[in-house]
Coordinates of C-alpha atoms in Angstrom, one line a residue:
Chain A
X27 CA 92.8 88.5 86.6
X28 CA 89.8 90.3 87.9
X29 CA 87.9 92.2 85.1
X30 CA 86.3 94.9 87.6
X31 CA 90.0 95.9 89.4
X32 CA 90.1 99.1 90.1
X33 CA 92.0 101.6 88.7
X34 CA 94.5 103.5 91.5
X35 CA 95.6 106.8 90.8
X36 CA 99.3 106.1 90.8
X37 CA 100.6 108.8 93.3
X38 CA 104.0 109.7 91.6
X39 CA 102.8 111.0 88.8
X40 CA 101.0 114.1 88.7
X41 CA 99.3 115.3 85.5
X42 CA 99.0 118.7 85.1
X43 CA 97.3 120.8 82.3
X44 CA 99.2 124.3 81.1
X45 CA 97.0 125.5 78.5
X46 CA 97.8 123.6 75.6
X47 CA 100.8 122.2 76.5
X48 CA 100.5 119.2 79.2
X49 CA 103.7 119.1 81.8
X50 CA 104.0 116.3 83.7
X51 CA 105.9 116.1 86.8
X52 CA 107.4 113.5 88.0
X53 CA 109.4 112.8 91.4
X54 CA 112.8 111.3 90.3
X55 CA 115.7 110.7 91.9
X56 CA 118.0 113.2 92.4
X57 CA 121.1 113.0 89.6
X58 CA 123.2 112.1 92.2
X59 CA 121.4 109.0 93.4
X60 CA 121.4 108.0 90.4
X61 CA 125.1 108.7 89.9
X62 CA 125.7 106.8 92.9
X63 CA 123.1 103.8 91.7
X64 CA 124.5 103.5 88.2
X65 CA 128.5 104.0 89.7
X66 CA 128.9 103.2 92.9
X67 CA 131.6 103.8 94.0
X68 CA 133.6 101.3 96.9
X69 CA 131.7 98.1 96.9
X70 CA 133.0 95.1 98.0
X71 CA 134.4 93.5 101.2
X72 CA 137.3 93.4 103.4
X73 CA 137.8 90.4 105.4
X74 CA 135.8 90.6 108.7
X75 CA 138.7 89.0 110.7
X76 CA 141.4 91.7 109.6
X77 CA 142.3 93.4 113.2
X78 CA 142.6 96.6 111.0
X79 CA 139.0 96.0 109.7
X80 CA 136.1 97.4 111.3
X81 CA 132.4 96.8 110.3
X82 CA 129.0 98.0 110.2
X83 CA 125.6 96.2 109.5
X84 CA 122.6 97.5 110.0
X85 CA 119.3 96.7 109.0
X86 CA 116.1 98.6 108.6
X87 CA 112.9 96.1 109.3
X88 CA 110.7 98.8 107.7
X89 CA 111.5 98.2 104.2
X90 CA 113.6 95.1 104.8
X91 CA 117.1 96.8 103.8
X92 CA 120.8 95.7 105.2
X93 CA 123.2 97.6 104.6
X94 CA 127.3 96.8 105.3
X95 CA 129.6 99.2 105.8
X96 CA 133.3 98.2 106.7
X97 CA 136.3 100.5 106.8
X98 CA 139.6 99.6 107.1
X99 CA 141.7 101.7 109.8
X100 CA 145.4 102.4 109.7
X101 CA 146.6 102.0 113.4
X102 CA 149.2 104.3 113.9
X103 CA 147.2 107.4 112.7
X104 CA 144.1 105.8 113.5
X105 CA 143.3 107.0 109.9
X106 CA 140.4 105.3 107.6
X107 CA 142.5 104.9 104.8
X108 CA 140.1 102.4 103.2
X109 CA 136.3 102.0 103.0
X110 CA 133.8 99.6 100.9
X111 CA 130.1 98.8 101.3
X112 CA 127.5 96.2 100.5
X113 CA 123.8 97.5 100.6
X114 CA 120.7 95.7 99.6
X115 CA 117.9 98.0 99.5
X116 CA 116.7 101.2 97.7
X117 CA 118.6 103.2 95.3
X118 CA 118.5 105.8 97.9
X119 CA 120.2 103.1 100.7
X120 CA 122.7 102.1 97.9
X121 CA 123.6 106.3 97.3
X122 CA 123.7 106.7 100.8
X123 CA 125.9 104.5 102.0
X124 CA 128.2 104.6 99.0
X125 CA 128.8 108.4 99.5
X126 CA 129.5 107.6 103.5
X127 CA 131.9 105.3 102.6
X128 CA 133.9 107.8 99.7
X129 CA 133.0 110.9 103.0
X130 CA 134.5 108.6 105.4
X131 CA 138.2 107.3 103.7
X132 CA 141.3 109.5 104.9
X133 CA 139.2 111.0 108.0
X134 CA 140.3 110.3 111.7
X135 CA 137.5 108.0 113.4
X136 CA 136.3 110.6 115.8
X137 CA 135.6 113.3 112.8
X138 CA 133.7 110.5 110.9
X139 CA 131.2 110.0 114.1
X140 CA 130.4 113.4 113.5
X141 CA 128.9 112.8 109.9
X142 CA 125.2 113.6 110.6
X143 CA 122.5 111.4 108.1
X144 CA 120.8 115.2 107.1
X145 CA 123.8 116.6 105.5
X146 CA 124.5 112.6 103.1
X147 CA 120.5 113.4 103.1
X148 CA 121.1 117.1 101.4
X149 CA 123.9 116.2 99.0
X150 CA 121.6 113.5 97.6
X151 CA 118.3 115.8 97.6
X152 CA 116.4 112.9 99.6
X153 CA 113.0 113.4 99.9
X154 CA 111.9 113.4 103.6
X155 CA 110.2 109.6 103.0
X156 CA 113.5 108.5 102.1
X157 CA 115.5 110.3 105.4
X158 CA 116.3 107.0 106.9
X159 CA 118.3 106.2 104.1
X160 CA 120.3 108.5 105.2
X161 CA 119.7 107.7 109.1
X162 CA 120.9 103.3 107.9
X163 CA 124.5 105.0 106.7
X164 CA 124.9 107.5 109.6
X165 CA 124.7 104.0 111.4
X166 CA 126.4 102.0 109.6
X167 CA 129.6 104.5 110.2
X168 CA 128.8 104.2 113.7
X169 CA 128.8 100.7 113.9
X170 CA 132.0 100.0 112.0
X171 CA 134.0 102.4 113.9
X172 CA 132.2 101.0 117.4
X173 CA 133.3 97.6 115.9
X174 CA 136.7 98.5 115.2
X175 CA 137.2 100.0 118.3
X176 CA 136.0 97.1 120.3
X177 CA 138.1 94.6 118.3
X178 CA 141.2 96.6 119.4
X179 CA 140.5 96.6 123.0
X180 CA 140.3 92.8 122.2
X181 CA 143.0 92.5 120.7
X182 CA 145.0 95.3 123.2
X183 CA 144.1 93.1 126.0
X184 CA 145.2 89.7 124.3
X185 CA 148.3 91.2 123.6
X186 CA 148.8 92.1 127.3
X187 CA 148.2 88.4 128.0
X188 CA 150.1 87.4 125.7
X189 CA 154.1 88.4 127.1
X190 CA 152.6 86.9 130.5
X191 CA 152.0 83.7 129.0
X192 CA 155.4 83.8 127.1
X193 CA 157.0 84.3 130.6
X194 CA 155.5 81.5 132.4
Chain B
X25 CA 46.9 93.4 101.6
X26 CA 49.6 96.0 100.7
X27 CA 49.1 98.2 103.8
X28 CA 48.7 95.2 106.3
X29 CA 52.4 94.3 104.9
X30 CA 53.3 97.7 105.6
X31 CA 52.2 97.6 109.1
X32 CA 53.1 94.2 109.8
X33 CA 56.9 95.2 108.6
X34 CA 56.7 98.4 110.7
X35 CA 55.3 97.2 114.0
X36 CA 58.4 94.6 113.9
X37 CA 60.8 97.4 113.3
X38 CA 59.7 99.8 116.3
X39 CA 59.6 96.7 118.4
X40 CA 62.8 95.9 117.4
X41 CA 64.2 98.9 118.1
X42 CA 62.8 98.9 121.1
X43 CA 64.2 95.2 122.1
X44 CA 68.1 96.2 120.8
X45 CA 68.7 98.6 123.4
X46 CA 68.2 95.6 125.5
X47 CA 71.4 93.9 126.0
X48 CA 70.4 90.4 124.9
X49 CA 68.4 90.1 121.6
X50 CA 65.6 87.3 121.5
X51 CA 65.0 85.5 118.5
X52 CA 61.5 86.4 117.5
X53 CA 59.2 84.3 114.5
X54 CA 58.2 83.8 112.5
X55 CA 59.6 86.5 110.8
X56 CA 62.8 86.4 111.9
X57 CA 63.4 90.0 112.3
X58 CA 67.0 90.1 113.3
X59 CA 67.7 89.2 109.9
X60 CA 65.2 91.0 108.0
X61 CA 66.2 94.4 109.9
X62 CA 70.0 93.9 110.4
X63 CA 71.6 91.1 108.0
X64 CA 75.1 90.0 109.0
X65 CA 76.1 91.8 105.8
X66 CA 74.9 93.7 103.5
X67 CA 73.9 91.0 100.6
X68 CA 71.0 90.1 100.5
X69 CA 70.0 88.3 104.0
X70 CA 69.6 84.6 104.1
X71 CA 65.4 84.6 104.7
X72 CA 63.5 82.7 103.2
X73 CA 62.2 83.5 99.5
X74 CA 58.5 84.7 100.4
X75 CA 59.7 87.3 102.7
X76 CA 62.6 88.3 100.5
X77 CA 60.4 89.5 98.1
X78 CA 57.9 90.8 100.1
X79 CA 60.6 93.1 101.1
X80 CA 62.0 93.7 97.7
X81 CA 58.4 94.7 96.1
X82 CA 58.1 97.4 99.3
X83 CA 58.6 100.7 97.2
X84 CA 61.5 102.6 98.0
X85 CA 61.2 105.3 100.3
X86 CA 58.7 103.4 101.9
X87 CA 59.9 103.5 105.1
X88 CA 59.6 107.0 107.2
X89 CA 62.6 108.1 107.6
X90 CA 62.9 108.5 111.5
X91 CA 62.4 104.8 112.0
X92 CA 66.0 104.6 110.5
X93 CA 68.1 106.5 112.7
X94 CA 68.3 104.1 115.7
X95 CA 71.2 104.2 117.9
X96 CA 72.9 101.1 116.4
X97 CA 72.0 101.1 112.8
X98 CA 72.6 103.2 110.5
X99 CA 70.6 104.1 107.6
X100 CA 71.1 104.6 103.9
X101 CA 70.9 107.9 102.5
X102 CA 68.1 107.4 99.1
X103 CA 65.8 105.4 100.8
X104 CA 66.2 105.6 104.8
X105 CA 66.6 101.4 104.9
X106 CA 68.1 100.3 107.7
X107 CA 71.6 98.8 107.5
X108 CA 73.0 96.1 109.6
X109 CA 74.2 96.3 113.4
X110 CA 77.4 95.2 112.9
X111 CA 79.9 95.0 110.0
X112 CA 80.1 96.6 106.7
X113 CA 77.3 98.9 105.3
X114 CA 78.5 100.0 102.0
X115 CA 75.7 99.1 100.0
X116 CA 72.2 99.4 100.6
X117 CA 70.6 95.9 100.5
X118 CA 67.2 97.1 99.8
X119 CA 67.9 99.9 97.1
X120 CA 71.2 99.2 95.9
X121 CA 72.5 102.6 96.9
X122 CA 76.2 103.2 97.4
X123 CA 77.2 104.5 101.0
X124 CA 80.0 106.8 102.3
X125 CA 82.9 105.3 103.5
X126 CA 83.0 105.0 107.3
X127 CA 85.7 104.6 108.0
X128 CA 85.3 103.0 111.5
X129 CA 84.6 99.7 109.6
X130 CA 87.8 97.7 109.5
X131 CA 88.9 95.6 106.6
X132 CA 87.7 92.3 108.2
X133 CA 84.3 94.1 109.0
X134 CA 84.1 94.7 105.4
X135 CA 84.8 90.9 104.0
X136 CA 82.5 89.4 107.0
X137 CA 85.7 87.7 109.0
X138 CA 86.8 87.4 112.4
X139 CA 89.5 89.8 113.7
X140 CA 92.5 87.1 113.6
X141 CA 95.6 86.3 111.6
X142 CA 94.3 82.9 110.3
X143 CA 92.0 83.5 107.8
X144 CA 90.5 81.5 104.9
X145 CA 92.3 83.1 102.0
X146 CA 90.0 81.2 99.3
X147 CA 87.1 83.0 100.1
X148 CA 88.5 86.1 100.3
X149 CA 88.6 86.7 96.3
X150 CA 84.9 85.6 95.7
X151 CA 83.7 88.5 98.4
X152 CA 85.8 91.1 97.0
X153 CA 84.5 90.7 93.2
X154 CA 80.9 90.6 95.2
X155 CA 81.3 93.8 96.7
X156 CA 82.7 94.9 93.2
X157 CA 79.6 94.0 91.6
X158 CA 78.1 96.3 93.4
X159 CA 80.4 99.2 94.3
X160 CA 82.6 99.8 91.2
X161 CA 82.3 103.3 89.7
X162 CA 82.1 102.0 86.4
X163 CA 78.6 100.2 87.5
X164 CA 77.2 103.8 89.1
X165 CA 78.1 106.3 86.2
X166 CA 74.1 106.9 85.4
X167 CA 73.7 107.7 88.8
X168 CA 74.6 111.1 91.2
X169 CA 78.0 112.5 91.3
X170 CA 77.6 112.0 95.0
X171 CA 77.0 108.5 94.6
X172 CA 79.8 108.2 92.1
X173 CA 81.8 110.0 94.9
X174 CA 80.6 107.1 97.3
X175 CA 81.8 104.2 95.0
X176 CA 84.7 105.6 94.0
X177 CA 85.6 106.2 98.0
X178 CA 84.1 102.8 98.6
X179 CA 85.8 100.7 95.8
X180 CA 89.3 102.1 96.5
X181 CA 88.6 101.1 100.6
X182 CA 87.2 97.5 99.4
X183 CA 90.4 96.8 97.2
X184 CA 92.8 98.3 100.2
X185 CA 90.7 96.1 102.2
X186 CA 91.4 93.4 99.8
X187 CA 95.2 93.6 99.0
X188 CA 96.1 94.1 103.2
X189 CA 93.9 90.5 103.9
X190 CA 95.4 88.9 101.1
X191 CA 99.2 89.0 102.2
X192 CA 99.8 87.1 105.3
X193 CA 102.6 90.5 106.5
X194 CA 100.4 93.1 105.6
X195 CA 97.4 91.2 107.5
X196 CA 100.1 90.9 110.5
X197 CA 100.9 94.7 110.1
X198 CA 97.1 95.7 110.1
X199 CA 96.6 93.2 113.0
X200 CA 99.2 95.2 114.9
X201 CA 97.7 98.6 113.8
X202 CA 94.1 97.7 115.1
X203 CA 95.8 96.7 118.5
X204 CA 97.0 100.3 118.7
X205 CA 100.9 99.0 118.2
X206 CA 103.1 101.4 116.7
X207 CA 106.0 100.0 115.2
X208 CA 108.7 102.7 114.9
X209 CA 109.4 102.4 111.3
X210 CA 112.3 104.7 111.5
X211 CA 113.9 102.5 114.0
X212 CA 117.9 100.7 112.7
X213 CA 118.3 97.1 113.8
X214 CA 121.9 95.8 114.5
X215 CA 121.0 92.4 115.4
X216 CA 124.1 91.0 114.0
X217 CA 122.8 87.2 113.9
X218 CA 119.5 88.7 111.8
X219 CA 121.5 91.1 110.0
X220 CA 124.2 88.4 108.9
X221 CA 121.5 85.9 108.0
X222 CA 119.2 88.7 105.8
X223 CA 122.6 89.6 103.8
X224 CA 123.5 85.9 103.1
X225 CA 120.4 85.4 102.2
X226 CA 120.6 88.1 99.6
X227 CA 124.0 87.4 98.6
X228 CA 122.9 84.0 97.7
X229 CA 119.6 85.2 96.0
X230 CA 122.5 87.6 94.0
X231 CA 125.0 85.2 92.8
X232 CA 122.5 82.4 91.7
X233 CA 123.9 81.4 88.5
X234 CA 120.4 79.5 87.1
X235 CA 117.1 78.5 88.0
X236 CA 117.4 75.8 89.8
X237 CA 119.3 77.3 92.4
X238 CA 117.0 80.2 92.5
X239 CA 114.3 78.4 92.8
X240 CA 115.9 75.9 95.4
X241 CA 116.6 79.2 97.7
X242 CA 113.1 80.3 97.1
X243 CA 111.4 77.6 98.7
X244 CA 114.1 77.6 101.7
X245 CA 113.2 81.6 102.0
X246 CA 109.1 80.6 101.7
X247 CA 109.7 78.0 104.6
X248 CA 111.2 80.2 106.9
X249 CA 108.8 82.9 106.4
X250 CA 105.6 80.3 107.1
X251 CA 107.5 79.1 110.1
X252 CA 107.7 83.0 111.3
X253 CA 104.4 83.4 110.2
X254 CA 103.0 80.5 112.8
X255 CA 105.5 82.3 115.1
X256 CA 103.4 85.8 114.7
X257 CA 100.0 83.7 115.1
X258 CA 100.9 82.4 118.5
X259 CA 103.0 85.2 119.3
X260 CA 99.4 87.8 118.9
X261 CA 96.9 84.9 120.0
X262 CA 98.8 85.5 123.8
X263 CA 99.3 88.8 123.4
X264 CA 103.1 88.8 123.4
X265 CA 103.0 92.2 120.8
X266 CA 106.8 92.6 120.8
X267 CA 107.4 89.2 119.8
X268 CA 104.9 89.7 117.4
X269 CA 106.2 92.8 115.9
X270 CA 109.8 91.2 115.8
X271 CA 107.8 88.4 113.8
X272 CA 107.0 91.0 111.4
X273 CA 110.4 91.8 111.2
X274 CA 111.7 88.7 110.0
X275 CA 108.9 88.5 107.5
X276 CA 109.4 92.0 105.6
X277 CA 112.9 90.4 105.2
X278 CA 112.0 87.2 103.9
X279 CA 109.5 88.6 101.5
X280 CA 112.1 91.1 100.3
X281 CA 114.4 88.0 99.0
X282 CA 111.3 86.5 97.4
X283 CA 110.3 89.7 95.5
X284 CA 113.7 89.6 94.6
X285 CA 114.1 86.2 93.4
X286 CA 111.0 86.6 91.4
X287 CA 112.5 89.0 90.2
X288 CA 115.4 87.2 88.4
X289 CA 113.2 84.3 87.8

């Protein structure tokens, strides 16, 4: 390659000089992200066609990440009882979404709407460049339950057709 | 015969001054001034070889200083020479002399090319170890800690300047940023059709058992991102910034599979 290259200071890590010892700091990831990279927990997929299935996918064109979240809904209760995820994307995407879908499972729908992207954003320590992480799952929730909930007024109406048709 | 050199060189410059508040510049010989005063660029002007080094055995410094500060030149700092009108002054072409950054010089300003997507690519590696040759801090370490300060500032610019050219997205991005089109970064998509395609696409990139399949999803991936990237050309070239930017979109996506697949490759 090019001899004369440059040399870039690399921004994450940060020399600095204590007397005789040298600390270096670097920014990691919190232990939790990592927890969450290294075990994550619910991934997989439910079958998009399930009426009791809702999902989420979202996408963020910044850094190219797409994120699936689907949740699986018990109708009586209207009860998540179920929840898995598929992200592509940062190990701070993959944390995120992985701890909205373990936040989300035996909540009603309308409590999970209320799960805000700063507090997954504080339980995984995200640094600030990495809030829409955080913002992707908050989305992702929103999504599957706006999926779900549009399915059953699909399939409430077809089933109001439906005894119609049987009469005629 | 020295002096008379002098003059000759100084008369030109004062009229020349004096002609490029004028809107139109006339071409003047036989010393083709517009050259000799304000190259295209920085290296050394494309005169012929007598005058070059006429101009090369002037002594440094030998040029007063307030000739230099016209209105659309500027001048470098050790020894008052005039830079060019238009495009990238980072070294001085008659003294060699790193200059601060300014930052109102875009990246194709710096690498001599038009303000467009379609660029010629080739040529962009042979400039950049040019302006190398004479910018690196490594090459300036006898000289001031200001100039070092320059070439440091100025080598770190040059290699942004090379790096954002280089990849056809990050030209489209800076293309964008020049135009004054902010692209909310924070902003979630939910195109499902996109969406559905991207995670396929990634799913596929995922499960590839061996090479061949990797490599045969890699050149579908590189196809659709030149075909987007023709889309951004026209898409800019009539102005149309939100299909442009949705271009863009596509793109970071397709070059995400590919730095993944290389990845695994």
């Amino acid at each position: 390659m090019l001899r004369l290259v440059g040399k870039r200071l690399v921004p994450q890590t940060q020399v600095q000089t204590l007397g005789t010892p040298t600390l270096r700091l670097r920014r990691r990831y919190h232990e939790r992200v990592v927890d969450h990279y290294n075990n994550p927990r619910n991934v997989g997929s439910f079958d998009k066609e399930d009426p009791t299935v809702g999902t989420g996918l979202v996408g963020a064109p910044a850094c190219g990440d797409v994120m699936k979240l689907q949740i699986k809904v018990d109708q009586h209760s209207g009860k998540i009882v179920d929840a898995c995820f598929k992200t592509f994307g940062c190990g701070s995407a993959i944390a995120s979404s992985s701890v909205a879908t373990e936040w989300v499972k035996g909540k009603h729908m309308e409590e999970v709407l209320s799960i805000k992207n700063t507090e997954i954003a504080k339980h995984l320590s995200l640094p600030p460049v990495k809030l829409h992480c955080s913002m992707l799952a908050e989305d992702a929730i929103k999504a599957a339950v706006k999926d779900y909930e549009s399915k059953k007024a699909k399939n409430g109406s077809s089933d109001a057709s439906s005894p119609k048709v049987a009469e005629a | 015969m020295w002096n008379r050199r002098k003059n000759l060189l100084l008369s030109s410059l004062s009229l020349l001054r004096h002609i490029s508040s004028s809107p139109h510049l006339p071409r003047l010989h036989p010393l083709k001034p517009s050259h000799l005063l304000c190259p295209s660029n920085s290296f050394l002007p494309p005169i012929d070889s007598q005058l070059r080094n006429n101009l090369l055995d002037l002594p440094r410094c030998g040029f007063p200083r307030n000739l230099s500060s016209s209105n659309s030149c500027s001048s470098c700092w050790n020894c008052g020479a005039v830079g060019p009108t238009s495009g990238a002054f980072l070294a001085c072409g008659s003294c060699g002399a790193v200059q601060p950054v300014d930052a109102s010089v875009d990246y194709f300003q710096i690498f001599g090319m038009k303000k467009m997507y379609e660029i010629e690519e080739g040529d962009l590696e042979g400039i950049y170890k040019d302006w190398q040759k004479k910018l690196h801090p490594d090459l300036v370490h006898s000289k001031s800690e200001k100039e070092k300060g320059f070439a440091a500032e100025q080598s770190a610019r040059v290699i942004d300047a090379y790096r954002t050219l280089k990849n056809p997205l990050s030209r489209a991005l800076y293309l964008l940023k020049l135009e004054q089109i902010h692209v909310d970064e924070e902003k979630t998509v939910s195109d499902p059709d996109l969406l559905m395609e991207m995670l396929e696409m990634r799913e596929a990139v995922e499960e590839a058992k061996d090479t061949q399949s990797l490599k045969e999803i890699q050149s579908k991936v590189k196809k659709k991102l030149d075909s987007w990237s023709n889309s951004f050309k026209e898409a800019f070239n009539k102005q149309d910034f939100d299909s442009a930017v949705n271009c863009t979109q596509r793109m970071k996506y397709y070059e995400r599979a590919l730095e993944e697949i290389t990845k695994k490759l």
